[in-house]
Coordinates of C-alpha atoms and ligand atoms in Angstrom, one line a residue:
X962 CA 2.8 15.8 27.6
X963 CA 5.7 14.6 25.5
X964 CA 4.8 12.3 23.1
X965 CA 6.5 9.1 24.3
X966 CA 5.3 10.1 27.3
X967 CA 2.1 9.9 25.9
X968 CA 2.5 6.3 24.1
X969 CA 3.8 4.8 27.1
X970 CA 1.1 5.7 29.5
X971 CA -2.0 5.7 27.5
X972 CA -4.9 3.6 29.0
X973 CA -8.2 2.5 27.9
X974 CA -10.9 5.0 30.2
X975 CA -14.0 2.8 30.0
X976 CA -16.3 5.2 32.1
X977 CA -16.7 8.8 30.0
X978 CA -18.9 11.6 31.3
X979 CA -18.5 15.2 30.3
X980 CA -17.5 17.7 29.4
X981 CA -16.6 16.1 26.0
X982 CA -13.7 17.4 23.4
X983 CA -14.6 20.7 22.8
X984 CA -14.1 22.1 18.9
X985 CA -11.0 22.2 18.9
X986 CA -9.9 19.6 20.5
X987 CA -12.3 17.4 18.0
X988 CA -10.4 19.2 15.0
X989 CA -7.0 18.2 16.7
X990 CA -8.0 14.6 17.3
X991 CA -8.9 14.2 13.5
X992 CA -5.8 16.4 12.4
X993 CA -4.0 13.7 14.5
X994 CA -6.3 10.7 13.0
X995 CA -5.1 11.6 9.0
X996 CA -1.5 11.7 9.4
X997 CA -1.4 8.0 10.5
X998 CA 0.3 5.7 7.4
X999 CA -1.7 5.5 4.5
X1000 CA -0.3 2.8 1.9
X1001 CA -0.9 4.7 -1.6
X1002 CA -2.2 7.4 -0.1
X1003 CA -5.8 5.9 -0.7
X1004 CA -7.3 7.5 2.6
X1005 CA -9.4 5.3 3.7
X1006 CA -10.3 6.9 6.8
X1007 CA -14.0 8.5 6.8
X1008 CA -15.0 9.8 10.6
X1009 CA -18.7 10.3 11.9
X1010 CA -18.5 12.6 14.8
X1011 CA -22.1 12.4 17.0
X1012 CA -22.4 14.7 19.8
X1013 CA -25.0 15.5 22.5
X1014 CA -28.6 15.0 20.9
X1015 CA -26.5 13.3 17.4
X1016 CA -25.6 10.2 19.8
X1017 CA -29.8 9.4 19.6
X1018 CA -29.1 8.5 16.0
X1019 CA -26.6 5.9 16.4
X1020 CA -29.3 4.7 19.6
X1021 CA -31.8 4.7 16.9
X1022 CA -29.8 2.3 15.1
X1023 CA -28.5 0.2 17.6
X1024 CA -32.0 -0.5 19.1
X1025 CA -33.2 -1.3 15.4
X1026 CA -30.6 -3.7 15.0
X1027 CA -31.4 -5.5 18.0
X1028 CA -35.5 -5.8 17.2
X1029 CA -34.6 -7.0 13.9
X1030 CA -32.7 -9.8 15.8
X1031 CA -34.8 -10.3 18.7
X1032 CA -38.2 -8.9 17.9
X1033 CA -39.5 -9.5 21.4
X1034 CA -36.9 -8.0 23.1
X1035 CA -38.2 -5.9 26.1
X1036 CA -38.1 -2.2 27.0
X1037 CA -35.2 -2.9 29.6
X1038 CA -32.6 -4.6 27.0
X1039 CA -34.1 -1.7 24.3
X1040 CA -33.1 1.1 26.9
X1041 CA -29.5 -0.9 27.7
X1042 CA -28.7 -0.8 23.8
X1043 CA -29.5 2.7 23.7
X1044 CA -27.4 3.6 26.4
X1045 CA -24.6 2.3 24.5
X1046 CA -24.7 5.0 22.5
X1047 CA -24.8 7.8 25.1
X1048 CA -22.0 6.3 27.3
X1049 CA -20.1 9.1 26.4
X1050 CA -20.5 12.3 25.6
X1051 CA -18.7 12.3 22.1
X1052 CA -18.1 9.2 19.8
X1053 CA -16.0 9.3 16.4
X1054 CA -17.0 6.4 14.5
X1055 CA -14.1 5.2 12.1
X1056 CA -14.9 3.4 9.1
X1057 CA -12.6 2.1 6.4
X1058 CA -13.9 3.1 2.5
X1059 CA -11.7 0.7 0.8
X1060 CA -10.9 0.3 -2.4
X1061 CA -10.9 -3.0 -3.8
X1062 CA -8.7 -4.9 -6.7
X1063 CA -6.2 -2.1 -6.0
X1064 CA -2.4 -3.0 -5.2
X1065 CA -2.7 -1.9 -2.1
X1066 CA -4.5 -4.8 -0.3
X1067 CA -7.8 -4.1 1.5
X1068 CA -6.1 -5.2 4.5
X1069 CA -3.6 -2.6 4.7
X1070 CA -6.3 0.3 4.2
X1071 CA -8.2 -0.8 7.3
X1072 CA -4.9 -1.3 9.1
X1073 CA -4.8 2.5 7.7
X1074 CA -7.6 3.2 9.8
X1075 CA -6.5 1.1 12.6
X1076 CA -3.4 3.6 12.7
X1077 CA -5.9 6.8 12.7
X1078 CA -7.9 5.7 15.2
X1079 CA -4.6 5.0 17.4
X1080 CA -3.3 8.7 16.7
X1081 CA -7.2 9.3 18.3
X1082 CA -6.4 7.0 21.1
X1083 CA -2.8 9.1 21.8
X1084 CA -4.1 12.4 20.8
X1085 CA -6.8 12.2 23.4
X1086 CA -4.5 11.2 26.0
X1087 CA -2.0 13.8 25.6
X1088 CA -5.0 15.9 25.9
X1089 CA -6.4 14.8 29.1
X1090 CA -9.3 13.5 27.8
X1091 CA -10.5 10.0 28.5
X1092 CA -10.9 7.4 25.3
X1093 CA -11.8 4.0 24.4
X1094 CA -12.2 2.1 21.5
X1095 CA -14.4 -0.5 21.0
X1096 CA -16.3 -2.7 17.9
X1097 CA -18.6 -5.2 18.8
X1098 CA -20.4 -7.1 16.1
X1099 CA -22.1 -3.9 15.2
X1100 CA -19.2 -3.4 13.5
X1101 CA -19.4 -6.1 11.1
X1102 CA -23.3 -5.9 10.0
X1103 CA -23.8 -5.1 7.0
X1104 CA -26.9 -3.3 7.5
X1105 CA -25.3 -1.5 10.2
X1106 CA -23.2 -0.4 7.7
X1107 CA -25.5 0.6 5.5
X1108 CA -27.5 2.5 7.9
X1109 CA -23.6 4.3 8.4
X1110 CA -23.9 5.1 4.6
X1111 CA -21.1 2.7 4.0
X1112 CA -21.1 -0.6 2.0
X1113 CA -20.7 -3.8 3.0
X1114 CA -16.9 -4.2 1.5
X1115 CA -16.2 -1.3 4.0
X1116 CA -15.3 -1.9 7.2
X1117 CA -16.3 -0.1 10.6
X1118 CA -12.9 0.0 12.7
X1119 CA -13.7 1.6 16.0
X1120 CA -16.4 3.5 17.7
X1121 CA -14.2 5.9 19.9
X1122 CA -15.9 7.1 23.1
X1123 CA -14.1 10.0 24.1
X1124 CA -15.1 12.7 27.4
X1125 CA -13.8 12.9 30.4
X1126 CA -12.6 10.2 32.7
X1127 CA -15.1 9.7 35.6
X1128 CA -12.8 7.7 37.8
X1129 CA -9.3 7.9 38.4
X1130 CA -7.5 5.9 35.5
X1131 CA -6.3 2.5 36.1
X1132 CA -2.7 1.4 36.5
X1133 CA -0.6 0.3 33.8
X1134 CA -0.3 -3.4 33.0
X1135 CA 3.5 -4.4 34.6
X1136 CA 4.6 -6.1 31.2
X1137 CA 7.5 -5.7 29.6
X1138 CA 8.0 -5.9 26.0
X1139 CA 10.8 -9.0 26.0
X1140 CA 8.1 -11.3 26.1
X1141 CA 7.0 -10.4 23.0
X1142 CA 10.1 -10.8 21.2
X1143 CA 11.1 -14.1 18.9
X1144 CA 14.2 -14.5 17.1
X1145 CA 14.2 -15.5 13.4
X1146 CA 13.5 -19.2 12.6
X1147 CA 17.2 -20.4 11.1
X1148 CA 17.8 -22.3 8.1
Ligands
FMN1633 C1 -10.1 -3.0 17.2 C2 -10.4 -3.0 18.6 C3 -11.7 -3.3 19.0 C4 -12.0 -3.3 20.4 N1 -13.3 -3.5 20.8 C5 -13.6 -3.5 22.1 C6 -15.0 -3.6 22.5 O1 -15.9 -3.7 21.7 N2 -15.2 -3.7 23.8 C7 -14.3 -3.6 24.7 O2 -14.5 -3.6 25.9 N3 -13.0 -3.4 24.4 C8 -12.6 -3.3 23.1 N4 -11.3 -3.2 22.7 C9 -10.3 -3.1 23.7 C10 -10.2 -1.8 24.4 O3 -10.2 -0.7 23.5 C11 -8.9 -1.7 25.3 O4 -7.8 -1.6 24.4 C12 -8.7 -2.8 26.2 O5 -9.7 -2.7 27.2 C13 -7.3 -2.7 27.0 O6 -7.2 -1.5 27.6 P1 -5.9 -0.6 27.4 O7 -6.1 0.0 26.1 O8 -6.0 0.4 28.5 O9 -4.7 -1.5 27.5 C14 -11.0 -3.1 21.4 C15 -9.7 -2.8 20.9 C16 -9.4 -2.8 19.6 C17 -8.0 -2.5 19.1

């Protein structure tokens, strides 16, 4: 697949089975994730890549954030937060380590990271495989974060779900991009 080919027709693939990105198509992903921009050359980018039995662990913590916030909560909603985590057979968790009181604001390293996670994205279409990114407010809890081994001035971009696609893809949105354009305010 060509690569404009590639940025054109990308979609979101919401349902993931397996088989996941094999070896080497995890090392290309991430090869693709750390040539996106980097302002300074700070990389921000750090990657946790959870496979198979791994994907328990981010289970673990998603079911211990939820107790901590609803101690009652039942086995059903304890098994549906788990299951978050196993939705797909592979998931890259993208987290910004930024440095602050640098030049380069924090706001460009995460959009750093934003970039990598969208050379993912690509990557993993041109490669057949099926991706989504997604956040949530696990992405901004600080003990979540800490649980991640990040701090709380970090910044959790993406989980990226990536397998195979277990339904035919959807069609893309008929837009075109002229309805995104604005001229320059004069005067
Ligand atoms: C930073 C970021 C966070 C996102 N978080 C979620 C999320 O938590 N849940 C979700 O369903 N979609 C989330 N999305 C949107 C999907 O990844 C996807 O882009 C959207 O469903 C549109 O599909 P498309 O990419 O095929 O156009 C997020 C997108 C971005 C850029």
């Amino acid at each position: 697949m060509d690569t404009l080919t590639a940025l054109t027709q990308r979609v979101s693939v919401p349902r993931l089975t397996d088989p996941g990105p094999s070896d080497d198509q995890l090392r290309r992903l991430l090869e693709a994730a750390i040539r996106a921009p980097d302002h300074g050359m700070l990389r921000p980018w750090r990657f946790i890549v959870l496979r198979g039995e791994e994907r328990q662990r981010l289970a673990d913590i998603m079911e211990w954030r939820l107790l901590k916030r609803q101690p009652d909560a039942d086995q059903g909603a304890r098994d549906n937060i788990r299951g978050k985590a196993l939705r797909a057979p592979v998931i890259i968790v993208a987290v910004a380590e930024v440095t602050e009181n640098h030049k380069v604001p924090v706001w460009e390293q995460v959009l750093a990271v934003g970039a990598a996670v969208q050379n993912i994205m690509i990557a993993a279409h041109a490669m057949d495989l099926g991706a989504m990114w997604r956040t949530g407010d696990l992405a901004n809890d600080e003990s979540v974060k800490a649980r991640l081994g990040f701090a709380d001035k970090d910044q959790v971009v993406g989980f990226v779900y990536l397998g195979t696609p277990a339904a035919p893809s959807k069609s893309l949105p008929d837009e075109t991009p002229d309805v995104f354009l604005r001229e320059l305010p004069r005067g």
